[in-house]
C-alpha positions as CSV (number, residue, x, y, z in Angstrom):
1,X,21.8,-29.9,17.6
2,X,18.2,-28.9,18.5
3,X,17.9,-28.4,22.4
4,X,13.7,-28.5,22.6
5,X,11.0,-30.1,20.6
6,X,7.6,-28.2,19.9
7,X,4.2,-29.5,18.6
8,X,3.7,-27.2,15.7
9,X,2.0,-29.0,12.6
10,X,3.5,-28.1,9.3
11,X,1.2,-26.9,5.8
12,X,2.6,-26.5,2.8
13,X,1.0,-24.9,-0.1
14,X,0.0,-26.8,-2.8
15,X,1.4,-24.3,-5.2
16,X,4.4,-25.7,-4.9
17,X,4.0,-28.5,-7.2
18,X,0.4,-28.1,-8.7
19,X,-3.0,-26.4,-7.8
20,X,-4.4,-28.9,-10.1
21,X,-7.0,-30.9,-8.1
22,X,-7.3,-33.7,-10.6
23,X,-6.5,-37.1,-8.4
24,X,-3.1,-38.2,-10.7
25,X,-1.6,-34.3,-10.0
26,X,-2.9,-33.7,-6.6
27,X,-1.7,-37.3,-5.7
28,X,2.2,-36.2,-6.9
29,X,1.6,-32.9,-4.7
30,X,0.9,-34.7,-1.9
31,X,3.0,-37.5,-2.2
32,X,5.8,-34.6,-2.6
33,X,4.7,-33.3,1.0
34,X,4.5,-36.1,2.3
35,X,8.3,-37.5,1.5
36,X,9.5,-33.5,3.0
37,X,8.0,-34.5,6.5
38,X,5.0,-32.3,6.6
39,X,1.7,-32.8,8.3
40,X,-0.9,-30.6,6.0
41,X,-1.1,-29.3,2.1
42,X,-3.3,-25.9,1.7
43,X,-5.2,-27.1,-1.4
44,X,-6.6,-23.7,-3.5
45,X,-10.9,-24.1,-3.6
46,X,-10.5,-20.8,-6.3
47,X,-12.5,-23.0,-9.2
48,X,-14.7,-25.0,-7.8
49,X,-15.9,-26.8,-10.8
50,X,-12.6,-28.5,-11.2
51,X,-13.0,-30.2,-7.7
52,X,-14.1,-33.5,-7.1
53,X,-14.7,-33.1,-3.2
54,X,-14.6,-37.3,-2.6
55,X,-12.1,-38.0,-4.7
56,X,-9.8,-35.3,-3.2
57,X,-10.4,-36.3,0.3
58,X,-9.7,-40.2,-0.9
59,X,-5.7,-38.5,-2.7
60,X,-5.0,-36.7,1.1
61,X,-6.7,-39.8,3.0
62,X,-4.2,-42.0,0.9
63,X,-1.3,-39.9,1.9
64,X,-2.1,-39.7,5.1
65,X,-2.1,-36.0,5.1
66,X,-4.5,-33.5,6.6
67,X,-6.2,-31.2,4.6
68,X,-6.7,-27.2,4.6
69,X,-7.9,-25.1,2.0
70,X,-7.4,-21.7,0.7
71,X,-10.0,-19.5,-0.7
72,X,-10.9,-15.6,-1.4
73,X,-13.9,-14.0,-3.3
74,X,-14.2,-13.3,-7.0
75,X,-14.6,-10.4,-8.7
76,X,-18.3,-8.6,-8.6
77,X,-18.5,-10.3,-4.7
78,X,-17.4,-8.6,-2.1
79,X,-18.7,-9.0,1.3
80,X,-18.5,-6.0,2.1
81,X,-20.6,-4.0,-0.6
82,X,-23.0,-1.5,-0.5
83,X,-24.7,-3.1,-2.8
84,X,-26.8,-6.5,-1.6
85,X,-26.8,-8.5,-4.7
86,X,-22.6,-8.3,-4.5
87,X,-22.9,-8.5,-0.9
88,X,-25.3,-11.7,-1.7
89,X,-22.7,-13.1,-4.0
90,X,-19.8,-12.8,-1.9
91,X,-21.6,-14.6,1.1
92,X,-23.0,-17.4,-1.3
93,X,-19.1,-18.1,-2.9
94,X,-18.0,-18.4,1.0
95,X,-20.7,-20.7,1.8
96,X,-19.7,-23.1,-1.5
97,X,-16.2,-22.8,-0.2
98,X,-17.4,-23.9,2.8
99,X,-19.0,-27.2,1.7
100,X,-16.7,-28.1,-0.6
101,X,-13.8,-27.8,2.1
102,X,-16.1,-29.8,3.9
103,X,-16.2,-32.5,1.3
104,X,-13.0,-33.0,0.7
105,X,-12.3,-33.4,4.4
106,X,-10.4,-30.2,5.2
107,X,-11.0,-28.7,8.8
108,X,-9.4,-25.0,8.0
109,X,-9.8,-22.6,5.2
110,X,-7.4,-19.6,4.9
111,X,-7.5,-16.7,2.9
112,X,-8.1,-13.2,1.9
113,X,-12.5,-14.1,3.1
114,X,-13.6,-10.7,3.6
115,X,-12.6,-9.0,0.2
116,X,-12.0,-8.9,-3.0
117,X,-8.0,-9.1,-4.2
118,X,-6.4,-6.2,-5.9
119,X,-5.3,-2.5,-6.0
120,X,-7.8,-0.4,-4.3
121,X,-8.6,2.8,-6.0
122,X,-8.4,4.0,-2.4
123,X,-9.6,3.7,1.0
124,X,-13.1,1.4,2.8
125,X,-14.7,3.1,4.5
126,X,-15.6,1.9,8.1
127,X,-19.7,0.7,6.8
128,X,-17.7,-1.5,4.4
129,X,-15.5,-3.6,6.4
130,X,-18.7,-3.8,9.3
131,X,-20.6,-5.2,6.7
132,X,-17.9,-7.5,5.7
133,X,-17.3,-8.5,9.5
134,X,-21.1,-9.3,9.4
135,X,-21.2,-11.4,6.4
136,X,-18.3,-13.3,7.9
137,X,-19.8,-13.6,11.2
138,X,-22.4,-15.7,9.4
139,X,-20.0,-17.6,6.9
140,X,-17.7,-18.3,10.4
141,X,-21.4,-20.1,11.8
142,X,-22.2,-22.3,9.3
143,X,-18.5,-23.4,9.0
144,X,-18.8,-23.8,12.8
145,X,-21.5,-26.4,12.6
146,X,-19.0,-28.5,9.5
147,X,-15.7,-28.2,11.8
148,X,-13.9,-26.2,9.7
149,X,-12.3,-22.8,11.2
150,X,-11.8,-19.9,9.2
151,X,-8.1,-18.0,9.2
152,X,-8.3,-14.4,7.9
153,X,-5.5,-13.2,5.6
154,X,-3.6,-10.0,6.6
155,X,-2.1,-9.1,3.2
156,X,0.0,-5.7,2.1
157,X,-1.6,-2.6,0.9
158,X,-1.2,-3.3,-2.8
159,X,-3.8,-6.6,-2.4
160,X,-6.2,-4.9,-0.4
161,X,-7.6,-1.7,1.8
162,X,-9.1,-3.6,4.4
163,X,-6.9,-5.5,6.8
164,X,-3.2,-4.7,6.1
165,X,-1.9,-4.9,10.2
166,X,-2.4,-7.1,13.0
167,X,-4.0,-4.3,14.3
168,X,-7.0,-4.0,12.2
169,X,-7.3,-7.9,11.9
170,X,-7.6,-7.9,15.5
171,X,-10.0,-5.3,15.0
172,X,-12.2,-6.9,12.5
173,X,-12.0,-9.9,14.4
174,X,-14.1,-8.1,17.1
175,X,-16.3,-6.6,14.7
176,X,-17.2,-9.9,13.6
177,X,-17.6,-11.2,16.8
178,X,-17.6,-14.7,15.6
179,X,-14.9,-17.6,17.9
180,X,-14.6,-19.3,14.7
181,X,-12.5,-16.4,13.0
182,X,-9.1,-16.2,13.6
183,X,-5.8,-15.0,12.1
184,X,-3.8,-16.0,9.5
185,X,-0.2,-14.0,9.5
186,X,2.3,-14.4,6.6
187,X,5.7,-12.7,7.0
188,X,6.0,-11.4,3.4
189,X,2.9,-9.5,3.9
190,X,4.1,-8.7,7.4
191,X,7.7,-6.8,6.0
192,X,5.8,-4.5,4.7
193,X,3.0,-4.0,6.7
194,X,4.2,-4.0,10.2
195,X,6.8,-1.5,12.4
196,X,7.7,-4.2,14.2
197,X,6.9,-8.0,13.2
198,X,7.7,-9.8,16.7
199,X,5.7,-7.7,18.3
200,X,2.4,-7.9,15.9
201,X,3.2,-11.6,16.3
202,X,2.8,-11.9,20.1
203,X,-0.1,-9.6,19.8
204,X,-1.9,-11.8,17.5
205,X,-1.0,-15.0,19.2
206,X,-4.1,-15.3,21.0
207,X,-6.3,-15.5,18.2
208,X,-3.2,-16.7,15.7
209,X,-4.9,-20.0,13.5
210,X,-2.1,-20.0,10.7
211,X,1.7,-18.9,11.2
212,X,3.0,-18.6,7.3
213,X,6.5,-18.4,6.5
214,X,7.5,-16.3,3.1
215,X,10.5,-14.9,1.6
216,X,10.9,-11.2,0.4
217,X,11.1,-12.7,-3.3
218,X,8.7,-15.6,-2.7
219,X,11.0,-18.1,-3.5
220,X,13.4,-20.6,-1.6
221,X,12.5,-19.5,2.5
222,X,17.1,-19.5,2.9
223,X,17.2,-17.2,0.4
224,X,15.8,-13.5,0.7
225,X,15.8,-10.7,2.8
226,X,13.8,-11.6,5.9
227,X,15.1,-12.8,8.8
228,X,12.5,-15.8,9.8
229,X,13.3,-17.2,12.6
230,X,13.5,-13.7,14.4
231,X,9.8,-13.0,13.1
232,X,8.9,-16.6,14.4
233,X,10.8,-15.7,17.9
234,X,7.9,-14.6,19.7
235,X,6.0,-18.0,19.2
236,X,8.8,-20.1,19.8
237,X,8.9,-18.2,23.1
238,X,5.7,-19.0,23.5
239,X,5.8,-22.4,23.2
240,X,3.2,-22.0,20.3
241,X,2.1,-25.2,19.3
242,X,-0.5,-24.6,16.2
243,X,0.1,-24.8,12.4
244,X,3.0,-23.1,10.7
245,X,2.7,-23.0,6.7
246,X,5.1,-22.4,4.1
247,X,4.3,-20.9,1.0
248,X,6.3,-19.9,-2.1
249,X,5.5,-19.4,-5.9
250,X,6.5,-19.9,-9.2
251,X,4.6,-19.1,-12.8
252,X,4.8,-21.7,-14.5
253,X,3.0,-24.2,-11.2
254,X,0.2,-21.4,-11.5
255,X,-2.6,-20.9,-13.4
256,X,-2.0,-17.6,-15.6
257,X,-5.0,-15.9,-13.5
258,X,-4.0,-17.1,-10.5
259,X,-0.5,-15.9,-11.3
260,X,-1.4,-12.5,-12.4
261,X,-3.5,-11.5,-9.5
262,X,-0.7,-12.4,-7.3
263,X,2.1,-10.4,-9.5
264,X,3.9,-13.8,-10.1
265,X,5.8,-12.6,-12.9
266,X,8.9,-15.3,-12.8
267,X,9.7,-18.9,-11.1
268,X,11.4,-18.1,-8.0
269,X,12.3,-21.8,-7.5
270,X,12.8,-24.6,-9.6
271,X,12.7,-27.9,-7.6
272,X,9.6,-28.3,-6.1
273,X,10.8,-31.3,-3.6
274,X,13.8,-29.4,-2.8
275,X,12.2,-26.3,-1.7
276,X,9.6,-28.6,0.4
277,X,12.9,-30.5,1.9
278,X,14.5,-27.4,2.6
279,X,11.4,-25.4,4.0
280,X,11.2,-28.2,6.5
281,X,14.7,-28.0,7.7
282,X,14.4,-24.3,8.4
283,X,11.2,-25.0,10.4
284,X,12.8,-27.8,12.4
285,X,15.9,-25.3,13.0
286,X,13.5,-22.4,14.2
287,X,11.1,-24.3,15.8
288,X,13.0,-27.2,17.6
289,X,11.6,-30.2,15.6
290,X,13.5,-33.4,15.2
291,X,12.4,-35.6,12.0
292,X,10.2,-38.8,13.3
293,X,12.0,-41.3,13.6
C-alpha cells in the first residue's frame, strides 16, 4: 500500500494512440488519457498546417484535460546557424509554435528547441550553441508574454551535438539567460548520456519543467532495462511536485517521417490503453499517488 501522496501532474504523449490532430482522432487520444487517470496529453505542433488551434483546444477542453505541446525545428532552421537566413527560419518556426500552442490552449511546449534532430557530422562549436541560447532567449520572451513555458530536451549523442548532459543544459540554460527556459529530462536519453542519473536529476531539479519516463526499448515502461523508480528517487526525495510524462512509440501510431527521424523501426507495444493504464500504475507506485476517488 502507498505510504505518501505527492502532487505531481501526469502527461502522456499523444503518440500513444495518434499524433493526428484532426478533432474525431485527437478526441479518442484523449479520451484514452483520460480513462488511464492522467492530467495532460503532449500534443506534437511538427505540421502545423494540419492544426486547427480552436478546434483542438475545444477536443482537450471537452476532456477536461490540460494541454502541452511538443515541438523542434525543421530541417534548413537551425537556431543556432552561422548563417542568418537559417538562423531567421529557425526563430520564425519557434515563434509559429508558439502561437499555435497558444491557440489551442497549451501552457508548455517541450522539445529538442534549440536544434535541429539528427546525426551530427561532428561537434558545435561554442558560437553555435551561444547563438542558439540567444535565439531562444527571445523565443522564451514572447512565450512569456502567452503563458506558455518552454522545456528544453536533453537527448543522446546520436540526435544531436548540442545538449547531451544535464550539465550542458544547465549550461545553456545560463547562456540563454531567459526564466522561462527550463529542463526537460527523459530517462532513455539519460542511460546513455549520464554517469550517474540520480545525481544529474537532483542537479537539474531546480530548473526541472518536465520529468519523462522511457524504457531502454521505448516500449511498455515494466518492461526494459532501466530501473525507473531509482532514476525518479531523487525527486520523490524531494517531494517534487511538477509534471512527470510518459512517453513510448510504436511505427505504425507514427507518421513514417516522424518515425524515421526518431529510429522507430518496430511497434514496441500494441495496446495503446493498456500501456496508458499501466504507465500510470508505475507512476502511482514510484511516486505515491492513490487514484481519485
Amino acid at each position: 500500500m502507498v505510504s505518501r501522496m505527492m502532487k505531481v501532474r501526469t502527461a502522456i504523449h499523444a503518440a500513444i494512440w495518434s499524433t493526428d490532430p484532426k478533432p474525431e482522432v485527437l478526441g479518442r487520444t484523449l479520451r484514452g488519457a483520460a480513462s488511464a487517470g492522467f492530467d495532460c496529453v503532449a500534443l506534437p505542433l511538427r505540421d502545423p498546417a494540419r492544426i486547427i488551434p480552436s478546434q483542438v483546444a475545444a477536443a482537450f477542453q471537452a476532456a477536461g484535460l490540460g494541454a502541452i505541446g511538443t515541438a523542434g525545428v525543421p530541417p534548413h532552421s537551425d537556431p543556432g546557424s552561422p548563417d542568418a537566413d537559417a538562423r531567421a527560419r529557425g526563430r520564425d518556426h519557434l515563434e509559429l509554435a508558439v502561437a499555435l500552442a497558444r491557440d489551442c490552449g497549451m501552457t508548455q511546449i517541450n522539445g529538442i528547441l534549440y536544434g535541429p534532430l539528427g546525426r551530427a557530422a561532428g561537434p558545435v562549436s561554442d558560437d553555435t550553441i551561444q547563438r542558439s541560447a540567444d535565439t531562444l532567449h527571445h523565443v522564451a520572451e514572447i512565450a512569456e508574454t502567452s503563458g506558455i513555458r518552454l522545456c528544453i530536451e536533453l537527448v543522446n549523442r546520436y540526435e544531436t551535438a548540442l545538449l547531451n548532459t544535464v550539465e550542458s543544459g544547465l549550461t545553456y540554460l545560463a547562456d540563454a539567460g531567459h526564466a522561462n527556459l527550463h529542463l526537460h529530462l527523459d530517462t532513455f536519453h539519460m542511460s546513455i548520456e549520464e554517469a550517474d542519473v540520480p545525481s544529474a536529476v537532483l542537479r537539474a531539479l531546480p530548473r526541472l519543467g518536465y520529468f519523462e519516463l522511457d524504457q531502454s526499448h521505448r516500449g511498455r515502461l515494466d518492461q526494459g532495462s532501466l530501473d525507473l523508480a531509482a532514476m525518479s528517487a531523487p525527486l520523490v526525495a524531494a517531494g517534487y511536485d511538477g509534471l512527470v510524462g510518459v512517453e513510448a512509440f510504436a511505427r505504425s501510431r507514427l507518421a513514417d517521417d516522424h518515425a524515421n527521424a526518431l529510429a522507430i523501426w518496430r511497434n514496441h507495444f500494441d495496446d495503446a490503453d493498456g500501456f496508458a493504464c499501466n504507465a500510470m500504475d508505475m507512476i502511482r507506485n514510484i511516486f505515491g499517488r492513490r487514484p481519485v476517488a
